[in-house]
Coordinates of C-alpha atoms in Angstrom, one line a residue:
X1 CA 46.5 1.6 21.0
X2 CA 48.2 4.7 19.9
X3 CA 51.5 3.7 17.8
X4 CA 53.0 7.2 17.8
X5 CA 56.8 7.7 18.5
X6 CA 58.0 11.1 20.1
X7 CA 61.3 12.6 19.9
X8 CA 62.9 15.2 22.1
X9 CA 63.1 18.9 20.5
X10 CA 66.4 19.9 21.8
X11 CA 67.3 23.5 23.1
X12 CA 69.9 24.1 20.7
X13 CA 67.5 23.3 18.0
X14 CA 70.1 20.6 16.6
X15 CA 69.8 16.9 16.8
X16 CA 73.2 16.3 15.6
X17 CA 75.3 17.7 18.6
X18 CA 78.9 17.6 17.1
X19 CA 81.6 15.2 18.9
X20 CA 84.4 18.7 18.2
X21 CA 82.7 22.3 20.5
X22 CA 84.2 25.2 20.2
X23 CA 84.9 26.8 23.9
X24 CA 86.6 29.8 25.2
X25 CA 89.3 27.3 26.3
X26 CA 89.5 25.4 22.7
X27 CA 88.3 22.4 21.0
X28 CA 86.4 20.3 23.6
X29 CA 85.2 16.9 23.5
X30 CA 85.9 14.1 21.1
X31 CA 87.2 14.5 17.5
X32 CA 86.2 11.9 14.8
X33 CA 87.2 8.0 14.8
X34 CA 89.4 8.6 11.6
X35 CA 91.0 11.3 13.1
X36 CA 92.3 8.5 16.1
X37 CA 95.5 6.8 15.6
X38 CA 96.2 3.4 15.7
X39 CA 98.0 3.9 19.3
X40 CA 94.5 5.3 20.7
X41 CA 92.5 2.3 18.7
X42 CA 93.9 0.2 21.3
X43 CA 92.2 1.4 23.9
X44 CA 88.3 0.9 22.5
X45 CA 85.5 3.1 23.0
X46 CA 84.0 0.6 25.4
X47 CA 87.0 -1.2 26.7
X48 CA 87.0 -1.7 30.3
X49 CA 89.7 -1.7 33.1
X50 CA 91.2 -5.0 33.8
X51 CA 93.5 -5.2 36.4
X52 CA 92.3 -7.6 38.9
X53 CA 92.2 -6.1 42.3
X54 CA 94.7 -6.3 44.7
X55 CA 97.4 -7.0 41.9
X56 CA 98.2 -3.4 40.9
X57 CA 98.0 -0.2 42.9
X58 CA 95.4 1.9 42.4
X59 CA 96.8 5.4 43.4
X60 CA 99.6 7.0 41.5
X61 CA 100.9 8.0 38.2
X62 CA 102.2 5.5 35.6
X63 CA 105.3 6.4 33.5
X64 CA 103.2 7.1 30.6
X65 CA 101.1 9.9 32.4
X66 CA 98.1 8.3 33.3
X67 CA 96.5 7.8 36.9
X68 CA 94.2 5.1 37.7
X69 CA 91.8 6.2 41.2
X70 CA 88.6 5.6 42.5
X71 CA 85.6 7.0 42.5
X72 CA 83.1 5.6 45.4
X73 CA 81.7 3.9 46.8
X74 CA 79.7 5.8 48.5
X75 CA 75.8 7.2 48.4
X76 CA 76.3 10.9 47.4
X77 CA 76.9 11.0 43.4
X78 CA 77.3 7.5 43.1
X79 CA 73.4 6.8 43.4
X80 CA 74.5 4.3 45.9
X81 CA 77.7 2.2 47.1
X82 CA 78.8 2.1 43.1
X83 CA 82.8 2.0 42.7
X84 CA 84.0 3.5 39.5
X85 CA 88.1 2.9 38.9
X86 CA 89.0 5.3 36.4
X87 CA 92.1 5.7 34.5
X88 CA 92.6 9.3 33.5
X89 CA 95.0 11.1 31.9
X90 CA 95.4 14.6 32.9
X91 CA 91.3 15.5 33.3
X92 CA 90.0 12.9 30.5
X93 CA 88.7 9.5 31.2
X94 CA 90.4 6.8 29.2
X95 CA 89.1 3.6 30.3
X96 CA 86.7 2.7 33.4
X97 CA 85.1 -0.2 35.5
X98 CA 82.1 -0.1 37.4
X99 CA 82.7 -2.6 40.2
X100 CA 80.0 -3.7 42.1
X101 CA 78.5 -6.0 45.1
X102 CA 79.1 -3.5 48.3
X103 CA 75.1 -4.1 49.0
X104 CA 75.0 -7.7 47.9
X105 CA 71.8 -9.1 50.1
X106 CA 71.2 -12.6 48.1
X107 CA 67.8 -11.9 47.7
X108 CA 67.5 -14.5 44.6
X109 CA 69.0 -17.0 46.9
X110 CA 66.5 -15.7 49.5
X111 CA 63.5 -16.3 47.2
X112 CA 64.0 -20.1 47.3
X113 CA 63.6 -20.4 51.0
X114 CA 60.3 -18.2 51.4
X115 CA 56.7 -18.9 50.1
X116 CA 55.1 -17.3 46.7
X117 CA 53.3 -15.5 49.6
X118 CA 56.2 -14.4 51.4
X119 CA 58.2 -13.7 48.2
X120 CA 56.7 -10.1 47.2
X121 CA 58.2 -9.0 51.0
X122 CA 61.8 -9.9 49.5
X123 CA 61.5 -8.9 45.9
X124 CA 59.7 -5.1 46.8
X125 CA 63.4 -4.2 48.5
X126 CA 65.9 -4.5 45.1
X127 CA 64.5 -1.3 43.3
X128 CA 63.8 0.6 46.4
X129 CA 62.5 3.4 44.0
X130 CA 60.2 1.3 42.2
X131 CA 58.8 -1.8 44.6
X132 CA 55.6 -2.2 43.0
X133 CA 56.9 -2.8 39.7
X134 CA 59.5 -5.8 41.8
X135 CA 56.6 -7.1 42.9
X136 CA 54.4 -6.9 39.8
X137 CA 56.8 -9.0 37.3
X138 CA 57.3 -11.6 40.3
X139 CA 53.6 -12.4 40.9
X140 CA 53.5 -12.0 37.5
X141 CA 56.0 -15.1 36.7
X142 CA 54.0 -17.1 39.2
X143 CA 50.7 -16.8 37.6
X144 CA 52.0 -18.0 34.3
X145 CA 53.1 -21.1 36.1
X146 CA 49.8 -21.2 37.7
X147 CA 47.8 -20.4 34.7
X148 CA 45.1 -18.9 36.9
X149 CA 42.8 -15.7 35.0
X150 CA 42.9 -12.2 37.5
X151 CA 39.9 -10.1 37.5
X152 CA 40.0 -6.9 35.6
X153 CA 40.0 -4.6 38.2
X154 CA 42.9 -6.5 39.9
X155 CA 45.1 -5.8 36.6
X156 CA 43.6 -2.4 36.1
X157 CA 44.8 -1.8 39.5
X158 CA 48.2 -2.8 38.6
X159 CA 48.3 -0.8 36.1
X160 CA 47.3 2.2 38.1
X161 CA 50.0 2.0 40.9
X162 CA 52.7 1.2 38.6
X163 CA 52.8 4.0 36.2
X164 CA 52.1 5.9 40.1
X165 CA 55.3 4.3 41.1
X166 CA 57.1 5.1 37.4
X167 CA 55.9 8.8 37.9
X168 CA 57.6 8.5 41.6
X169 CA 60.9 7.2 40.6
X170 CA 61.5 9.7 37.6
X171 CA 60.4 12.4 40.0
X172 CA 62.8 11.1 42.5
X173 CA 65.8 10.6 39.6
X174 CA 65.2 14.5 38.2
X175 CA 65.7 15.8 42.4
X176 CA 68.8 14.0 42.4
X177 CA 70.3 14.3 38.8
X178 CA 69.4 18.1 40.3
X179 CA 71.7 17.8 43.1
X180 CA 74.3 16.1 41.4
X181 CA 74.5 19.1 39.1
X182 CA 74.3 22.1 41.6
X183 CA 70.3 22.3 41.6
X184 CA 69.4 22.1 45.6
X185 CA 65.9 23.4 43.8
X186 CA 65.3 20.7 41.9
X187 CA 66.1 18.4 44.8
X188 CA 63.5 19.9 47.2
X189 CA 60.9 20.5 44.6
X190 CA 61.2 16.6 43.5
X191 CA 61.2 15.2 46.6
X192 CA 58.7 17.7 47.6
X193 CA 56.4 16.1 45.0
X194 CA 57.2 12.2 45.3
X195 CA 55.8 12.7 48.7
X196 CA 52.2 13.1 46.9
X197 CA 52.5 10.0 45.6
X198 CA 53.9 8.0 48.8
X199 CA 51.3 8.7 50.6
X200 CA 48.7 7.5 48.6
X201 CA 50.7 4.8 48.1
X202 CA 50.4 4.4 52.0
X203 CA 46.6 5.5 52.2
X204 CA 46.1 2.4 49.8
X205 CA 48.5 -0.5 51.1
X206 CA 49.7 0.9 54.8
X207 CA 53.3 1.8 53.6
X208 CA 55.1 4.4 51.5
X209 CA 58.0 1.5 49.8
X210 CA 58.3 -1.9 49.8
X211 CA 54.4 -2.1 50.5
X212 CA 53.7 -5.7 49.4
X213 CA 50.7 -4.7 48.0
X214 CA 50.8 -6.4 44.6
X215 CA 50.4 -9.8 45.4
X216 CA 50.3 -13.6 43.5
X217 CA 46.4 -13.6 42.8
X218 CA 45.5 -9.7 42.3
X219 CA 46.3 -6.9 44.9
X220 CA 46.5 -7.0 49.0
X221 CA 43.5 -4.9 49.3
X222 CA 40.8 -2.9 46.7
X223 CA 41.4 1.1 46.4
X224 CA 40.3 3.4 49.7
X225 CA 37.6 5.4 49.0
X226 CA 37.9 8.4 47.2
X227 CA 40.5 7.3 45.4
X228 CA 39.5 8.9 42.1
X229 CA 40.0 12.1 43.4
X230 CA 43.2 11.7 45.6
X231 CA 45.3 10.2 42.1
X232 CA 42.9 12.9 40.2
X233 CA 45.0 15.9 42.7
X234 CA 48.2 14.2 41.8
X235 CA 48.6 13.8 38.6
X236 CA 47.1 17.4 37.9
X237 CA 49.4 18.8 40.4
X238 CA 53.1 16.8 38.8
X239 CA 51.9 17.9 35.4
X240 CA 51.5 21.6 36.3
X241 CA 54.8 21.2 38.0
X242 CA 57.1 19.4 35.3
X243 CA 56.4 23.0 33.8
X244 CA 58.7 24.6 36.7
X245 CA 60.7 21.5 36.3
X246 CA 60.8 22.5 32.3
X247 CA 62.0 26.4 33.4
X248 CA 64.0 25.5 36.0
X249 CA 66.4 23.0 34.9
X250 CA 66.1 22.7 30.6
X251 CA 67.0 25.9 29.4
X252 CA 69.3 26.9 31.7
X253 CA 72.7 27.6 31.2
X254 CA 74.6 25.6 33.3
X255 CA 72.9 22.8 33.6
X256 CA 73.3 22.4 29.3
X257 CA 77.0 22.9 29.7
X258 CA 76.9 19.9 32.2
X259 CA 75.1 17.6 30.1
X260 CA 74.6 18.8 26.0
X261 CA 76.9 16.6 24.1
X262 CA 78.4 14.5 27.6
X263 CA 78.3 10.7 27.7
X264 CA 77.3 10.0 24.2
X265 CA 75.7 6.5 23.5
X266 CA 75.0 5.8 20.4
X267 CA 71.7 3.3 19.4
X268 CA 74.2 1.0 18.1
X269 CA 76.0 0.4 21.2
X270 CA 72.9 1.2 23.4
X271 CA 71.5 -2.0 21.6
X272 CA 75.2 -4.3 21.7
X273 CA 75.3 -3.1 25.7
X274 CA 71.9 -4.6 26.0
X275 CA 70.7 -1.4 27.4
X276 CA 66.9 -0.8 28.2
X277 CA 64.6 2.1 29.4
X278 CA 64.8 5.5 28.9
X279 CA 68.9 4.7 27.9
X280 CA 68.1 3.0 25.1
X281 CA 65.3 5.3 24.0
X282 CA 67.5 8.4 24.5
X283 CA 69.9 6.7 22.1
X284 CA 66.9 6.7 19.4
X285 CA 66.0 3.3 19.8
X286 CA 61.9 3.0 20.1
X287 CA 61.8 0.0 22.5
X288 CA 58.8 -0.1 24.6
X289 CA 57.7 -3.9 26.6
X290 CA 54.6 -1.7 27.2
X291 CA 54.2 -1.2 23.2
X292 CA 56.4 -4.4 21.7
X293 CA 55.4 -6.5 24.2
X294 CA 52.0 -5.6 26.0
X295 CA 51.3 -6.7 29.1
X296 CA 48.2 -6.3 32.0
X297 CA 46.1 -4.2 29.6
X298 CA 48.6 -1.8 27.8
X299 CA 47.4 -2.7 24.6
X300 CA 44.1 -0.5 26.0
X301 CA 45.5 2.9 26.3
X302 CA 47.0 5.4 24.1
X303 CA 50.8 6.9 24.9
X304 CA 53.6 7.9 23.4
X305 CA 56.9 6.0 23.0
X306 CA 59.4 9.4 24.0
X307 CA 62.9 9.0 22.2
X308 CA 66.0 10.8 21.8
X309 CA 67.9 12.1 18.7
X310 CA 71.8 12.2 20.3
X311 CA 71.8 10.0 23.1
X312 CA 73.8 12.2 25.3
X313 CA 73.4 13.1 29.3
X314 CA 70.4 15.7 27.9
X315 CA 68.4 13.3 26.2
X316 CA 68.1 10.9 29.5
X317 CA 66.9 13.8 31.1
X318 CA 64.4 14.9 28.5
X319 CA 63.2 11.1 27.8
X320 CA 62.5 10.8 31.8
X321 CA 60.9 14.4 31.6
X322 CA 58.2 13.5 28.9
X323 CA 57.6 10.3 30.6
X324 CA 56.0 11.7 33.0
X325 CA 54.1 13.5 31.4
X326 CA 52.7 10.3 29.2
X327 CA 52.5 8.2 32.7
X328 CA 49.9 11.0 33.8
X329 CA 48.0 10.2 30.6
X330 CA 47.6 6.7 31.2
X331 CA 47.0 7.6 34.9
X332 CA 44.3 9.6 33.8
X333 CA 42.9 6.9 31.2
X334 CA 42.8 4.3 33.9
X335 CA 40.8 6.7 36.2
X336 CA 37.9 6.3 33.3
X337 CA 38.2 2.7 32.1
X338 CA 38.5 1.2 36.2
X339 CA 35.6 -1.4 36.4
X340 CA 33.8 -2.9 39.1
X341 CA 34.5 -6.2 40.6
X342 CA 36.9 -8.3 42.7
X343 CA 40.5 -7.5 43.4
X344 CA 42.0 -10.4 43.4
X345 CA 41.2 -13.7 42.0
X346 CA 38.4 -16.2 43.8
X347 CA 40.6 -19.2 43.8
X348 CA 40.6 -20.7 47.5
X349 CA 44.1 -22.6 46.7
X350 CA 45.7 -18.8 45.7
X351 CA 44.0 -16.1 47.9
X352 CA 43.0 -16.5 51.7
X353 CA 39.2 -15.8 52.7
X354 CA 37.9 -12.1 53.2
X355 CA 39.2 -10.7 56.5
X356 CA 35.5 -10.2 58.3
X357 CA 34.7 -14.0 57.8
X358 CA 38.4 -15.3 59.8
X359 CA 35.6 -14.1 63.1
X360 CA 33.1 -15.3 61.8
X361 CA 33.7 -18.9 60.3
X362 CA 36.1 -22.0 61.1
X363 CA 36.0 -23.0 57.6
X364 CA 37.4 -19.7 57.0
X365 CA 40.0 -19.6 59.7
X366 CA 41.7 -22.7 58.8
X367 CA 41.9 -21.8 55.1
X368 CA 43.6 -18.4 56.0
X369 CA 46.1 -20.3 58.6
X370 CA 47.2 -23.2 56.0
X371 CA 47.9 -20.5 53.1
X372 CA 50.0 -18.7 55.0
X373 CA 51.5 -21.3 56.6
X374 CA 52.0 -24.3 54.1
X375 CA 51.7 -21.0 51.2
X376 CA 50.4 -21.4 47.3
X377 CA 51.7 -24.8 45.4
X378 CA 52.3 -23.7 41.6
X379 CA 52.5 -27.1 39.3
X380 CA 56.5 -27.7 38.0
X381 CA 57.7 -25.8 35.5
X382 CA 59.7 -22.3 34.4
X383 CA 58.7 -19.3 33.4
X384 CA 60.0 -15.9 32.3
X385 CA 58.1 -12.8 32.2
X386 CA 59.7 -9.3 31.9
X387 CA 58.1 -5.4 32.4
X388 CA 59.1 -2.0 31.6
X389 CA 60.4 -0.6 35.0
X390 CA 61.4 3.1 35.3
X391 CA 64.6 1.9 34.7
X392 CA 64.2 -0.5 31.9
X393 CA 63.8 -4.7 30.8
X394 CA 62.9 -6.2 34.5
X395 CA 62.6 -9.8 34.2
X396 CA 62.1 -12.4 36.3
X397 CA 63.2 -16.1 35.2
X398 CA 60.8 -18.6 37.8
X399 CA 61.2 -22.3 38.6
X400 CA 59.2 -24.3 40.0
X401 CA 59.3 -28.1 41.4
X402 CA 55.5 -28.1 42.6
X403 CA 56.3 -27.2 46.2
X404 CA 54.9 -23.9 47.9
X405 CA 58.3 -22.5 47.0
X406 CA 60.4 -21.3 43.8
X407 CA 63.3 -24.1 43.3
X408 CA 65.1 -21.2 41.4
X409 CA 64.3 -17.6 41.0
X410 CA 66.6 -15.3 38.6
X411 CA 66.2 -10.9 38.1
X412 CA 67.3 -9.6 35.1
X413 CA 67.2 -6.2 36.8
X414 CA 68.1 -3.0 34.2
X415 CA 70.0 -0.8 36.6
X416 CA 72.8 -4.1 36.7
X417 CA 72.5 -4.0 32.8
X418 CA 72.8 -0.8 32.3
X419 CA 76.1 0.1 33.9
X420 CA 77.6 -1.9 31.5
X421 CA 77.1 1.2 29.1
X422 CA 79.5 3.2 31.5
X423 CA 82.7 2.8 30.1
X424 CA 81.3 3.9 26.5
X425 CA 79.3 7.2 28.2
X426 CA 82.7 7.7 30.0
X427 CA 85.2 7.4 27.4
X428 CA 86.7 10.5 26.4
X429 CA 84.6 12.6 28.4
X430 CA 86.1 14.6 31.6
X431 CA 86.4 13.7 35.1
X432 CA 83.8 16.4 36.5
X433 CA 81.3 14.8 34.0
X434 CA 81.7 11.7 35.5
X435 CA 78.8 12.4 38.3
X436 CA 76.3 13.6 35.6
X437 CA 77.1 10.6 33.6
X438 CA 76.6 8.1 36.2
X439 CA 73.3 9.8 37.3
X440 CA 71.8 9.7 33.8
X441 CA 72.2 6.0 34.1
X442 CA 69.8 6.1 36.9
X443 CA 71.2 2.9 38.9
X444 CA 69.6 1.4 41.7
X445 CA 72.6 -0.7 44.0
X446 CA 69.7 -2.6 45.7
X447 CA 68.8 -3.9 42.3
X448 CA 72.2 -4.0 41.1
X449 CA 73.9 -6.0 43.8
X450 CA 70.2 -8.1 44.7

């Protein structure tokens, strides 16, 4: 296993973007902390807004000069129904509070009334960018408590539709961290390109998201035929396009003023805010679960662990850019390394019976009808397992009481994390850069809210 750490080469050429930029309208951004006065020390860098809602009005200037409004909820720029309440004075942002649950679902709660079986259809809809990977770290959590050995083609399988879905879901973030920014182009060429792979992802399990396809035992159903050549097209054709990704969007001028030096987060608070992902990385920090923590067979292939040198707005992008690129190489070293055999494991208690053999034998009908209907019983006992997502640490805490269903189930789902670093990207920064700094967080609601 490669051990190699890469960091983002800049535009500017510097890795040390300075907090003071000289403009044609002045000194911009932030000047140093010894420079702040004891007044301003107050009001921390990551201090958030705490007036309880309904106590204080939310429009309207206090006598002091500052404004507290809202920003959201709604889908466009907010990456969902986020609400931001900002207190701003004059076009800076002093202090700000993500406030959350507008899509709450109780989908944890949800889990404890529905079979290991049935529990991949409830856990692929949080991270409606990146269902497999839901649905990967649950069955993943259940087979620990089960103790039960997959196949290697099942986890090689795994392997090969989550980096597929990883590759989908940055693709998907660059279109609209595009649109948020003024690039319609990069909106139509991302989603242009996540189409590739949705449909193979429906070629393989019969639906583009929320598929259910990774399931407790191995996978729904082996690859279609010709799949080497179909994943081959794709991943030749995204890499030849993060290129026009590259000269579209990297070098070019407007798009730098909107995020070179915005939303700085700096590895120490990255790592205090419990931030993961390409957040975290961006920041400087080299933390990987694929490299620090294997799991399925990561330890088998060689990539690159992409971090940043500032930790600003730029660097998400350029972290999510190159990753891509390395989720192409391990697409590519899958393709070789595939073997033969089952896809899913031959344990009559876990997996029903082949589909052709429900016509043909009794036997075979009954065991298909009491697994779906009485489902999998996993011995008592509690588990956490946790995978790198495109969006970071997705865990899933499992108990079980011996019955056919979880007793508790708990996500530790990144995009919820994550907006905790808000209020420290935020700080100091101006209003307009609010939208960038929000999409460079890359937040999910359906995980957030669950």
């Amino acid at each position: 296993m490669s051990s190699s750490i890469y960091t983002v080469i800049r535009p500017d050429g510097d890795s040390r973007f300075g907090l003071v930029q000289e403009t044609s309208e002045g000194l911009q951004e932030l000047g140093e902390r010894s420079a702040t006065t004891a007044a301003a020390l107050a009001k921390e860098t990551g201090s958030t807004l705490r007036i309880p809602e309904g106590e204080a009005e939310l429009e309207g200037e206090s006598d002091d000069g500052r404004m507290i409004i809202n920003m959201g909820p709604q889908h466009p720029s907010t990456h969902g129904v986020l609400r931001i309440m900002l207190e701003i004075e004059g076009e800076t942002v002093l202090r700000s509070k993500p406030v959350v649950g507008y899509l709450h679902t109780g989908m944890e709660k949800t889990a404890e009334n529905l079979t290991y079986l049935q529990g991949t259809t409830n856990v692929t809809r949080m991270d409606y960018l990146s269902p497999l990977n839901n649905e990967l770290v649950f069955c993943l959590a259940a087979e620990s408590l089960l103790g039960i050995e997959l196949p290697e083609r099942a986890t090689w399988i795994r392997m090969l539709m989550s980096e597929l879905n990883r590759i989908a879901s940055h693709v998907m973030w660059l279109a609209t961290n595009g649109m948020d920014l003024g690039s319609t182009s990069m909106m139509i060429f991302g989603f242009r390109d996540r189409e590739m792979v949705l449909s193979f992802f429906e070629k393989t399990s019969g639906l583009r998201m929320n598929n259910n396809y990774i399931r407790v035992g191995g996978v729904a159903a082996d690859l279609p035929d010709g799949w080497e050549d179909d994943v081959t097209a794709i991943v030749d054709t995204i890499e030849a396009r993060t290129k026009d990704y590259d000269e579209l969007i990297t070098g070019q001028p407007i798009f730098r003023e909107r995020v070179v030096g915005v939303g700085l987060l700096s590895p120490q608070d990255a790592v205090a805010l419990s931030a993961s992902g390409p957040i975290l990385r961006a920041s400087g920090v080299p933390w990987d679960l694929r490299k620090e923590m294997p799991y399925l067979y990561y330890d088998q292939v060689n990539f690159d662990v992409i971090v940043g040198s500032v930790g600003d707005t730029y660097d998400r992008y350029a972290v999510r850019l190159f990753e891509i690129r390395e989720s192409i190489s391990i697409v590519r070293q899958i393709i070789d390394k595939m073997p033969k055999g089952p896809y899913r494991a031959l344990d009559p208690k876990v997996t029903p019976p082949p589909r052709a053999r429900i016509d043909e034998s009794m036997e075979a009908l009954i065991h298909h009808f009491k697994l779906f209907t009485e489902g999998i019983r996993i011995p008592p006992g509690e588990s956490y397992v946790a995978i790198e997502s495109p969006r970071g640490e997705l865990g899933c805490y499992m108990v079980s009481d011996g019955s056919a269903k979880p007793f508790r189930m708990h996500i530790r789902g990144p995009s919820f994390v994550n907006l905790q670093s808000l209020p420290v990207m935020l700080h100091g920064g101006m209003l307009a850069d609010a939208v960038a700094v929000i999409s460079s967080v890359d937040p999910v609601m359906g995980e957030v809210d669950r």
